[in-house]
Coordinates of C-alpha atoms and ligand atoms in Angstrom, one line a residue:
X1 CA 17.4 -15.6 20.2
X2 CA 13.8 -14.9 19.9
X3 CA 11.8 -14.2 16.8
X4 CA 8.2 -13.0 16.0
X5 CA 5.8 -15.9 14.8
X6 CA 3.0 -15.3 12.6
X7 CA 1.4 -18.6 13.5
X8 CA 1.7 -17.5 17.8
X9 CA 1.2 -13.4 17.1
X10 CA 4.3 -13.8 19.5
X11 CA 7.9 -13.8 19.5
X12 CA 9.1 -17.5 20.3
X13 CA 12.7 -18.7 21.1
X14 CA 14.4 -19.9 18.1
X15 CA 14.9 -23.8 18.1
X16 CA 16.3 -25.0 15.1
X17 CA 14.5 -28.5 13.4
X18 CA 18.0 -29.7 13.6
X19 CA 21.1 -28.2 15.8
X20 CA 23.0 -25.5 14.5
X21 CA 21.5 -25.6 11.0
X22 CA 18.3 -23.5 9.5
X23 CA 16.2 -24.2 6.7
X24 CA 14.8 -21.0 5.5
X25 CA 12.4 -20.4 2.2
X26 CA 11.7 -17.1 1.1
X27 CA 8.6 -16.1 -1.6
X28 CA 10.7 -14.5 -4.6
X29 CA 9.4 -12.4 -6.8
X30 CA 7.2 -12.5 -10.3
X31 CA 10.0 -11.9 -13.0
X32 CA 7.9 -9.6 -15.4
X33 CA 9.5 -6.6 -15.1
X34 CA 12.1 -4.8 -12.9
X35 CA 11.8 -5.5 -9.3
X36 CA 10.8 -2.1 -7.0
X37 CA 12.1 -1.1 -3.7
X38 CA 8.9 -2.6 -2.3
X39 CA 10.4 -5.9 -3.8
X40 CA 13.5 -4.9 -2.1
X41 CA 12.5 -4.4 1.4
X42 CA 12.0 -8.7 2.2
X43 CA 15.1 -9.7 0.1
X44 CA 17.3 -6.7 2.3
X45 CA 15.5 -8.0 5.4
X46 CA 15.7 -12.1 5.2
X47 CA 19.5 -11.8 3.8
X48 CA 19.9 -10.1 7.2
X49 CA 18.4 -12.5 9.4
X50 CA 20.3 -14.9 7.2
X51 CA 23.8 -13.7 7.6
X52 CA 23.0 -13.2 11.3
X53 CA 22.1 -16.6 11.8
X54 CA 25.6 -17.4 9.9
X55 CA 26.9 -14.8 12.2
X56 CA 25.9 -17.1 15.5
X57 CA 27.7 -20.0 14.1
X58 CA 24.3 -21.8 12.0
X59 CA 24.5 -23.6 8.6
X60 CA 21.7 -22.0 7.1
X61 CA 19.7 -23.4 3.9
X62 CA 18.2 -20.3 2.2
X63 CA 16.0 -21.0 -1.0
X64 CA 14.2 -18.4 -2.5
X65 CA 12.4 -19.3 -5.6
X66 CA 11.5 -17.0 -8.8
X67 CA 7.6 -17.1 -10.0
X68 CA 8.6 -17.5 -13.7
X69 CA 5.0 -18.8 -15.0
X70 CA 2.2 -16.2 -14.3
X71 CA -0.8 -14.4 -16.0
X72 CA 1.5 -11.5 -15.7
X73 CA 4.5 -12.7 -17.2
X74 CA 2.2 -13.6 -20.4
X75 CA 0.9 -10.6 -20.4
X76 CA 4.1 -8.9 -20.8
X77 CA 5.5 -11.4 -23.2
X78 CA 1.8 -11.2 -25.6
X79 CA 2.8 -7.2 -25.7
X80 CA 6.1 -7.5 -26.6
X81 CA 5.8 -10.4 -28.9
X82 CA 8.1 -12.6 -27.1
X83 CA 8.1 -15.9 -25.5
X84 CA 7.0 -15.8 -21.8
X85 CA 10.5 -17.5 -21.5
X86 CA 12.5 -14.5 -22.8
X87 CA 10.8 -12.4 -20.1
X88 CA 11.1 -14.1 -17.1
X89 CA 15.1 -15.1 -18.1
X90 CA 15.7 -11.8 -18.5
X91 CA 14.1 -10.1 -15.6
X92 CA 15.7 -13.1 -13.5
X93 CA 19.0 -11.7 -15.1
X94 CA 18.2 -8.1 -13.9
X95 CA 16.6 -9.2 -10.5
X96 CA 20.1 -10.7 -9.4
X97 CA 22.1 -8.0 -11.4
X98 CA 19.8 -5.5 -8.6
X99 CA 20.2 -8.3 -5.6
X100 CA 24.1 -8.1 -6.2
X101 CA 23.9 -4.3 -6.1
X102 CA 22.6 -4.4 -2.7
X103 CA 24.5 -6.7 -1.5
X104 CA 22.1 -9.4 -1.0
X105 CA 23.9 -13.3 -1.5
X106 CA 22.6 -15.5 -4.0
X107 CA 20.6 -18.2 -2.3
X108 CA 21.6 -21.5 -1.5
X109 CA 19.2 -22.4 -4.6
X110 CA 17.0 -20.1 -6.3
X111 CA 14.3 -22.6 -8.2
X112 CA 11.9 -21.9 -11.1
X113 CA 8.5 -22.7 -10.8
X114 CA 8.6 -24.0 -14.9
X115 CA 11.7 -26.5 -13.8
X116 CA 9.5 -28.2 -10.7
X117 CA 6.0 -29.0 -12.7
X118 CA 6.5 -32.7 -12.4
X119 CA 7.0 -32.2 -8.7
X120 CA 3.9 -29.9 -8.6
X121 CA 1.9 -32.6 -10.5
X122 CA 2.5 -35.3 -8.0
X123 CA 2.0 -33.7 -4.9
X124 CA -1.3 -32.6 -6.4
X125 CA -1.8 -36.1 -7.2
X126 CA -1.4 -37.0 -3.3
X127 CA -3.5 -34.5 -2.3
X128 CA -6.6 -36.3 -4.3
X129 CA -5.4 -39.4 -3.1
X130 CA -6.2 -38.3 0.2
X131 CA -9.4 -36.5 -0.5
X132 CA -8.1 -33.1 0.2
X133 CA -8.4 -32.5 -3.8
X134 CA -10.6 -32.8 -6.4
X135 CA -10.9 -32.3 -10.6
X136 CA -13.5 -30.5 -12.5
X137 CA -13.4 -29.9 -16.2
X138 CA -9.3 -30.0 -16.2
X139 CA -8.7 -28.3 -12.9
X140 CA -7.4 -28.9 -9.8
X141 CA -9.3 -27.4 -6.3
X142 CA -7.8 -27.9 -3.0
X143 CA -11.2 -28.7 -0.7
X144 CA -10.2 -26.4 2.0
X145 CA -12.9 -27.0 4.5
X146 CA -11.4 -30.8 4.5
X147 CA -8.3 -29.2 5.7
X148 CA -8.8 -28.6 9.5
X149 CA -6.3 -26.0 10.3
X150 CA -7.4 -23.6 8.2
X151 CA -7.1 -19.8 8.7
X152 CA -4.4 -20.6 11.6
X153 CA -1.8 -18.8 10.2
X154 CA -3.9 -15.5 8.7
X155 CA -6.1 -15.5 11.9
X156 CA -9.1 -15.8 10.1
X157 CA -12.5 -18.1 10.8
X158 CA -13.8 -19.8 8.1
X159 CA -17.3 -18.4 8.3
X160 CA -16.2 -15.2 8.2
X161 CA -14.3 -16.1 4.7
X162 CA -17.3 -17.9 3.4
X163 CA -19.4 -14.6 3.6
X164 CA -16.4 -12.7 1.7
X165 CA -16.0 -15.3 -0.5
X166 CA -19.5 -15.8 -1.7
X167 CA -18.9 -13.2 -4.8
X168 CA -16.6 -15.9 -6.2
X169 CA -19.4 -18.3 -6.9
X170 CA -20.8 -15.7 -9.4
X171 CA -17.5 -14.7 -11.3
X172 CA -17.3 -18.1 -13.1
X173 CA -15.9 -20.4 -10.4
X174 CA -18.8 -21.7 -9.8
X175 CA -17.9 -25.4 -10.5
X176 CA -16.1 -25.0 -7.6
X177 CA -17.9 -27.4 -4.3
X178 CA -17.1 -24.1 -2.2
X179 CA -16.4 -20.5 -2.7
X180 CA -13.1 -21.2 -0.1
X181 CA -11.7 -23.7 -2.3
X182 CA -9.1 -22.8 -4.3
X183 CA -7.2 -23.5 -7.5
X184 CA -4.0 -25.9 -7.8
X185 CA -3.7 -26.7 -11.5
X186 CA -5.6 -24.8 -14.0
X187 CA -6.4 -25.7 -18.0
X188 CA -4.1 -24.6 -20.6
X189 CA -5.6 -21.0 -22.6
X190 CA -4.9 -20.6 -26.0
X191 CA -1.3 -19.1 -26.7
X192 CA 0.1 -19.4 -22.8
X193 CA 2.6 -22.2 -21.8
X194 CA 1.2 -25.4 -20.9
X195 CA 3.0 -28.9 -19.2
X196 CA 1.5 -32.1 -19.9
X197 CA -0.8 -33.5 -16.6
X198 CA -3.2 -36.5 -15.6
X199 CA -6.2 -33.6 -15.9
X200 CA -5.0 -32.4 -19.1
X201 CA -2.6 -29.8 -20.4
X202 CA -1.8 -26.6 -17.8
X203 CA -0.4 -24.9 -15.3
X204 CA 0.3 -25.1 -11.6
X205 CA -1.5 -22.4 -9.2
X206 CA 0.6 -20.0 -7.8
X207 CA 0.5 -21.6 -4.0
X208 CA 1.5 -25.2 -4.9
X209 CA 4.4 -23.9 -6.5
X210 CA 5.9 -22.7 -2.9
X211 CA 4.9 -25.7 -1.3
X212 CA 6.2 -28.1 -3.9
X213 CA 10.0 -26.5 -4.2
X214 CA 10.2 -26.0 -0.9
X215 CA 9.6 -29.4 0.2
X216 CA 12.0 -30.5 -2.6
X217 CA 15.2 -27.9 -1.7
X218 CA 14.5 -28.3 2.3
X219 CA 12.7 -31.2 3.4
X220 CA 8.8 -31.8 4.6
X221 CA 9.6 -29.2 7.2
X222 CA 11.5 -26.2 7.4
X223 CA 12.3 -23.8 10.4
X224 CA 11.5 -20.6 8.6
X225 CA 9.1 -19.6 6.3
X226 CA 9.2 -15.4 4.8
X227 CA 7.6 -13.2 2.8
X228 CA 6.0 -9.8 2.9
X229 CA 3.0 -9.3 5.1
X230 CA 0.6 -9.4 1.6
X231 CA 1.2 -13.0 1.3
X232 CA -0.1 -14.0 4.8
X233 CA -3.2 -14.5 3.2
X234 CA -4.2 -16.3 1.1
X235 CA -0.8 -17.4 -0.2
X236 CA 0.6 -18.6 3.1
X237 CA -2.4 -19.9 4.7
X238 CA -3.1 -22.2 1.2
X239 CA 1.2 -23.1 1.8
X240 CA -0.1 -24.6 4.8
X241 CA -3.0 -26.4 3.9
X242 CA -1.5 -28.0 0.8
X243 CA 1.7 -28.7 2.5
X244 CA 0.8 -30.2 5.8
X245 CA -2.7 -32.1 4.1
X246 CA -0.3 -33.8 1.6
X247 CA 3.0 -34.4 3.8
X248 CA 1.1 -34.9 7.2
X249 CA 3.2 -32.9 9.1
X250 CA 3.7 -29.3 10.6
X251 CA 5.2 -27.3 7.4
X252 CA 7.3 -24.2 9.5
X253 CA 8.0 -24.1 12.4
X254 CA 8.4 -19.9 12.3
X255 CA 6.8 -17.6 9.7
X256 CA 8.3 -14.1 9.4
X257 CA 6.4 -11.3 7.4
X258 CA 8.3 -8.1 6.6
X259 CA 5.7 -5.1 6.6
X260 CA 5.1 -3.0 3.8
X261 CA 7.5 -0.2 1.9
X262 CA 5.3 3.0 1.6
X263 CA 5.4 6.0 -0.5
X264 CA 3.5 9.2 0.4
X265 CA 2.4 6.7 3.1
X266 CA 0.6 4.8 0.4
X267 CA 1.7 1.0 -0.1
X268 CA 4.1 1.0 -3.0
X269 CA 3.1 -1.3 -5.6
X270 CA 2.8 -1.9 -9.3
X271 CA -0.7 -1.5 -9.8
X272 CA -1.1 1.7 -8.7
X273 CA 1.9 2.5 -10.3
X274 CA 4.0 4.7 -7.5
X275 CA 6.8 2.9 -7.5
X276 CA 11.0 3.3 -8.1
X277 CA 12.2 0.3 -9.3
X278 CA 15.9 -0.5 -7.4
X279 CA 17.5 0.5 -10.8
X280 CA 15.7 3.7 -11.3
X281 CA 17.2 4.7 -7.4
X282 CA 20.7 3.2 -8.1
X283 CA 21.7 5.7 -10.6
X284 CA 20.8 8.2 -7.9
X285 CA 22.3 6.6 -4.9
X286 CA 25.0 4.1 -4.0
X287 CA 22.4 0.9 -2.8
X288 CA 24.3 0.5 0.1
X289 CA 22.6 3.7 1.1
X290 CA 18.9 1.9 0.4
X291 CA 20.2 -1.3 2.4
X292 CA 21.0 0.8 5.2
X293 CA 17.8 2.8 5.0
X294 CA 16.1 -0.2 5.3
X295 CA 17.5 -2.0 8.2
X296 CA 17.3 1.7 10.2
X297 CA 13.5 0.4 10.7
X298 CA 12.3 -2.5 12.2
X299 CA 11.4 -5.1 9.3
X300 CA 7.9 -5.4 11.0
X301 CA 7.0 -1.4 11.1
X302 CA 5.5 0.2 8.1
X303 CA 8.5 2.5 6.4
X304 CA 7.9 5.3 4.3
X305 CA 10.4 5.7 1.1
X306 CA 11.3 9.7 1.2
X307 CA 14.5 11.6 0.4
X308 CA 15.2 13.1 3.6
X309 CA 15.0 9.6 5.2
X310 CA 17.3 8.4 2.5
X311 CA 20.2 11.6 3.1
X312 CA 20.1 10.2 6.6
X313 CA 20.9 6.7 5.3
X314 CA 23.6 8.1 3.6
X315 CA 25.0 10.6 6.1
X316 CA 25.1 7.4 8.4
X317 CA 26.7 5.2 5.9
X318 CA 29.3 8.0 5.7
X319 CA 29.8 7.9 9.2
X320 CA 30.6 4.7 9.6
X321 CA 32.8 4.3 6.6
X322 CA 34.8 7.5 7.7
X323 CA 35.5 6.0 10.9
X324 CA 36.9 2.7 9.4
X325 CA 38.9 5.1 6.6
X326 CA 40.2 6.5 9.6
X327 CA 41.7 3.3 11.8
X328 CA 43.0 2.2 8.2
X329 CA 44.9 5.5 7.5
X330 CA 46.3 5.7 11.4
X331 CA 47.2 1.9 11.7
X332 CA 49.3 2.7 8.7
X333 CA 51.2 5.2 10.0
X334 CA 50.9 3.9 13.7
X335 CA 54.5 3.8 15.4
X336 CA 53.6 1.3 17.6
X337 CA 52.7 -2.1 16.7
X338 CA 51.7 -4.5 19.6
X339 CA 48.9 -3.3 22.0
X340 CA 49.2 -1.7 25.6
X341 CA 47.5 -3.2 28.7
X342 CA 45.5 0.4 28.4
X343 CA 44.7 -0.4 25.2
X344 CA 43.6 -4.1 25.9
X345 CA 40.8 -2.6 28.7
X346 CA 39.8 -0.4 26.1
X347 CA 39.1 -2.6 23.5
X348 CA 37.3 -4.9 26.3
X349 CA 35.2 -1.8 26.5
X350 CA 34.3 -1.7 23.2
X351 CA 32.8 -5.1 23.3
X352 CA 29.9 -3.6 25.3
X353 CA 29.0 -2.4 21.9
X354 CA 29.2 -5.7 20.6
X355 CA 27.0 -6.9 22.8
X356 CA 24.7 -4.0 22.5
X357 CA 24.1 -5.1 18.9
X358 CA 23.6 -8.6 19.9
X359 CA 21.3 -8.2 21.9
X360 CA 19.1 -6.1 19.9
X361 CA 19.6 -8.5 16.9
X362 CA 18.6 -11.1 18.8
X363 CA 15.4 -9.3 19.8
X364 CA 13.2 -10.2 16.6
X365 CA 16.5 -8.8 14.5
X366 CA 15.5 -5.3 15.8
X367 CA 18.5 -3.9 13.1
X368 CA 17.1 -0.4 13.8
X369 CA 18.9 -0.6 17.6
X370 CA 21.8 -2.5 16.4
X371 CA 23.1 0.1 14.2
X372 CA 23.0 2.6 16.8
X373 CA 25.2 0.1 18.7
X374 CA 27.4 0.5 15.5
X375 CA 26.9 4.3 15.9
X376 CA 28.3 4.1 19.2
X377 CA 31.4 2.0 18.8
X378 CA 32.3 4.6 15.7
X379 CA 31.8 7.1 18.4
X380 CA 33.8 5.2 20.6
X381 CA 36.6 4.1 18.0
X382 CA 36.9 8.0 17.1
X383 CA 37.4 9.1 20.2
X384 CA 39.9 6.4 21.4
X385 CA 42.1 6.0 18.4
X386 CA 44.8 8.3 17.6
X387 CA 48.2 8.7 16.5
X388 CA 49.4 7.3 19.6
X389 CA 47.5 3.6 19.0
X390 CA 49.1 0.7 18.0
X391 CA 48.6 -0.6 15.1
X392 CA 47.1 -4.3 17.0
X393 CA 44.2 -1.7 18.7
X394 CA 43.4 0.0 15.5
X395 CA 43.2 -3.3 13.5
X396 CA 41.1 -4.7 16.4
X397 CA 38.4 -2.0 16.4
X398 CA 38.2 -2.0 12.5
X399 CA 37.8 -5.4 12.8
X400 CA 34.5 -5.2 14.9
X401 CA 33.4 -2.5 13.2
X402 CA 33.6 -4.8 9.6
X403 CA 32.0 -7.5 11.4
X404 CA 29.1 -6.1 12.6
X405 CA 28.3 -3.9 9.6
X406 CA 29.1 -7.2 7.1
X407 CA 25.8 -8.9 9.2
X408 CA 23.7 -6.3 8.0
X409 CA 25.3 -6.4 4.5
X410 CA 26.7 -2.8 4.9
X411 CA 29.8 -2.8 3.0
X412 CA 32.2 -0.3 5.3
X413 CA 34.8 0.0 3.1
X414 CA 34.5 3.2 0.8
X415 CA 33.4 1.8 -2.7
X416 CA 34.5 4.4 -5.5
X417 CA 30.6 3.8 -7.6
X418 CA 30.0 6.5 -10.1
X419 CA 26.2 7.7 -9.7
X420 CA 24.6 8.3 -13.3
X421 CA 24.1 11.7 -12.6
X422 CA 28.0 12.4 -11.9
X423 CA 28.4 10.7 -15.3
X424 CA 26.1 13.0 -17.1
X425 CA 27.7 16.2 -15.7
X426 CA 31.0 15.3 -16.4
X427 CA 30.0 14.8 -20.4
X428 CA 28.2 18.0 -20.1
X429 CA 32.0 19.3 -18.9
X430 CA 33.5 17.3 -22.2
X431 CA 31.5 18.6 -24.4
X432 CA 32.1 22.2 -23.0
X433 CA 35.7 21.8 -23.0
X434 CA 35.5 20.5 -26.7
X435 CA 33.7 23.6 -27.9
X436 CA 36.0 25.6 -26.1
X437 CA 38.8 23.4 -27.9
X438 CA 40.5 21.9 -24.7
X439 CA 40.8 19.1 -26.3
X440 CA 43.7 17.6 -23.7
X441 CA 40.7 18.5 -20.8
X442 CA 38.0 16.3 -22.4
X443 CA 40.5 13.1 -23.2
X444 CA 41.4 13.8 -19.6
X445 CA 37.6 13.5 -18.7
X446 CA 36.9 10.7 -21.3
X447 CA 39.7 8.5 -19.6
X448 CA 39.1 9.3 -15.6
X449 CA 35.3 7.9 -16.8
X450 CA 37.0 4.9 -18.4
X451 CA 39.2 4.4 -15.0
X452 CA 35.9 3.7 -13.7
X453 CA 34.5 1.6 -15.7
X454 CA 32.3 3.7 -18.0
X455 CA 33.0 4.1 -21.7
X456 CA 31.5 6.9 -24.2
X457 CA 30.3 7.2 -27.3
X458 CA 30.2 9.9 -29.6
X459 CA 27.2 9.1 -31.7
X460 CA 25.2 11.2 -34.5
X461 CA 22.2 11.7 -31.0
X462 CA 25.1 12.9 -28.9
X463 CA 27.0 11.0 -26.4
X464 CA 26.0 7.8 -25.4
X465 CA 27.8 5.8 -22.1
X466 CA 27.4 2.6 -20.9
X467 CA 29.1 0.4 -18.3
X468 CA 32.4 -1.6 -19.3
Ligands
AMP501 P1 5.6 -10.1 -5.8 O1 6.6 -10.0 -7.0 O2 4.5 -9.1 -5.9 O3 5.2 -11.5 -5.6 O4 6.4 -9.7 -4.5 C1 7.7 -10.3 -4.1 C2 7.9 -10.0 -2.7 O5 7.9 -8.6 -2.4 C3 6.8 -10.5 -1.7 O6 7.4 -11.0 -0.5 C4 6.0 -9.3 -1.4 O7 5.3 -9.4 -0.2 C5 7.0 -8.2 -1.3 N1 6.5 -6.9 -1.6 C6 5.9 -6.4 -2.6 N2 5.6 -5.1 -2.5 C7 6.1 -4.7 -1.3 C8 6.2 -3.4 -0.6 N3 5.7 -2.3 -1.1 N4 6.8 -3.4 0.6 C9 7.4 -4.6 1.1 N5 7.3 -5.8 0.5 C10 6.7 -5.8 -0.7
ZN502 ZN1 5.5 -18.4 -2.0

């Protein structure tokens, strides 16, 4: 199984730290609002390399923290006149409302940043002990010059950083002993949360937050390390140095960086403000169809959000669900039950597939080949199964069809989800019907919405709905 490294610009075999297990950490998002499908694109990805590793047989540690203290967070709570708290809890709330939605598993552990400080505290503590830290009017810089490996992860030469980073010494930092340096704890401001520390009252900087609960969930060193490509540098590269100056030891062994979700071919992203968030595109779409749009590119290529590319998705997803609908509806009514020596070869055949998508998976988890392996055992299973099957066959091929899909999270099995836009057109139908006094018509539409799950309101605005 080989994977791309960041660290080698190559793809390496994968050997696990210890056999058959993986310790994977993945950056989570800041909880300050809802996530977007940019947000999206390294949960959809990782969850896949996880459930394929689970697929081969590993025992895989997946932690995956939530940024829940950041400038941001307390900028949303200061508008709203809340607690920082109440923000991040309930955006935490929605993230893994949106994660279950597409079908990504809950990590093994999922840490907050404000539940680790003491952790943070001491392994900033070791750090100055060891010289590779140092305090200036109540905060915290990592000397990265001290720290000899750095830029090995990012690429980047240290001079070449020092001539970009020479602004810094003019926009206030200039306490600092060096423009690379950066910050690990930094002095409480007036009206933001603040934990007790040996340099006074504060906060932790963003990076020693990563290190700190990964080292705590998964050990001094992990196999895997993930993000998107933005956090290569500086985030990952300062990971490194404040990981492997404080424990002594290699930190990952493999980083893997998912590339960017575009829109218009423009990086999607909060700050310039053109993005959907995963809600905002679930009441349009099933979000099985944005998983599967997602894994029909390679994580590492640059993918551009449009429509079109996301009717493919679905027409795909249909595909494959239609063909499953299908062995389900003939092995119910197949006449015979055990399978034929005919049948037997075929299904021997149909392992090629398997293989097919093995191999590709194995390939840097190249998902976009493997689902065309899944295209072609659907192609395969639909021409091959018929009325005469037995029901064994049938079973057999649905069976690999559920497998492979369920390793890249794609649910197979038709799920009846009401889109927000069907809901809305079928009140526009009730209230029609109750003008036109049909009264049985729109209690026949008012329950068929409460069979799935959605109930109405008649309210003075007009009629409200909301999920049961
Ligand atoms: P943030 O909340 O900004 O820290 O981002 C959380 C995760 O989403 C990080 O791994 C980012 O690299 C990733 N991310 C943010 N925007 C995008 C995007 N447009 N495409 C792909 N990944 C993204
Ligand atoms: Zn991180």
């Amino acid at each position: 199984m080989k994977l791309y490294n960041t660290l080698s610009k190559a793809k390496e075999d994968f050997v696990p730290i210890e056999e058959g297990k993986v310790k994977m950490y993945v950056c989570g998002p800041t909880v300050y609002n809802y996530i977007h499908i940019g947000n999206a694109r390294p949960m959809i990805v990782f969850d896949t390399v996880r459930r394929y590793f689970e697929y081969k047989g590993y025992e895989v540690n997946f932690v995956s923290n939530f940024t829940d203290v950041d400038d941001k967070i307390i900028k949303k709570a200061i508008e709203e006149g809340v607690t920082a708290e109440e923000i991040s809890k309930r955006y935490i709330k929605e993230c893994k409302h949106d994660m279950d939605g597409m079908n990504v598993k809950p990590a093994t552990k999922h840490p907050l940043a404000t539940e680790e400080i003491g952790g943070m505290v001491e392994m900033i503590q070791t750090l100055i002990g060891k010289g590779y830290a140092y305090e200036k009017n109540g905060t915290v810089y990592f000397r990265t010059r001290r720290f000899k490996d750095y830029g090995k992860l990012s690429h980047k030469n240290l001079d070449d950083l020092q001539s970009g980073g020479r602004s810094l010494l003019v926009t206030g930092e200039d306490e600092k002993e060096d423009p690379l340096d950066f910050v690990l704890w930094k002095p409480k401001k007036e009206g933001e949360p603040a934990w007790e520390s040996p340099w006074g009252e504060g906060r932790p900087g963003w990076h020693i937050e990563c290190s700190e609960m990964s080292k705590k969930y998964l050990g001094e060193q992990i196999d895997i390390h993930a993000g998107g490509e933005d956090l290569v540098f500086p985030h990952h590269e300062n990971e490194i140095a404040q990981s492997e100056a404080a424990n002594g030891r290699e930190f990952a062994k493999y980083w893997m960086h998912n590339a960017f979700l575009n829109i218009d071919n423009r990086k999607m992203s909060k700050s310039l403000g053109n993005f959907f968030t995963v809600r905002e595109i679930s009441e349009k779409y099933d979000l099985q169809v944005l998983r599967f749009f997602m894994l029909s590119a390679h994580y590492r290529s640059p993918l551009n959000f449009s429509a079109d590319l996301m009717d493919a998705a679905r027409t795909g997803l249909e595909r494959i669900r239609n063909a499953a609908d299908n062995l389900k509806f003939l092995r119910e009514n197949a006449k015979l039950k055990e399978m034929t020596e005919a049948e037997k070869e075929k299904l021997d055949r149909a392992g090629e597939y398997v293989r097919g998508f093995e191999k590709a998976m194995d390939d840097d988890f190249n998902t976009a080949d493997a689902i065309a392996s899944i295209f072609e055992l659907v192609k395969y299973s639909n021409t091959t199964a018929d009325e005469e099957s037995s029901a064994e066959y049938l079973e057999s091929l649905l069976g690999l069809i559920v497998k492979l899909s369920d390793v890249l999270g794609i649910q197979s099995e038709k799920e009846e989800e009401i889109l927000a836009d069907d809901i809305e057109a079928l009140i526009e139908e009730r209230q029609e019907a109750r003008k036109a006094r049909d009264f049985a018509r729109a209690d026949k539409i008012r329950d068929e919405l409460l069979a799935k799950g959605i109930i109405l309101e008649d309210t003075r605005e007009g009629v409200k709905w909301k999920k049961a």
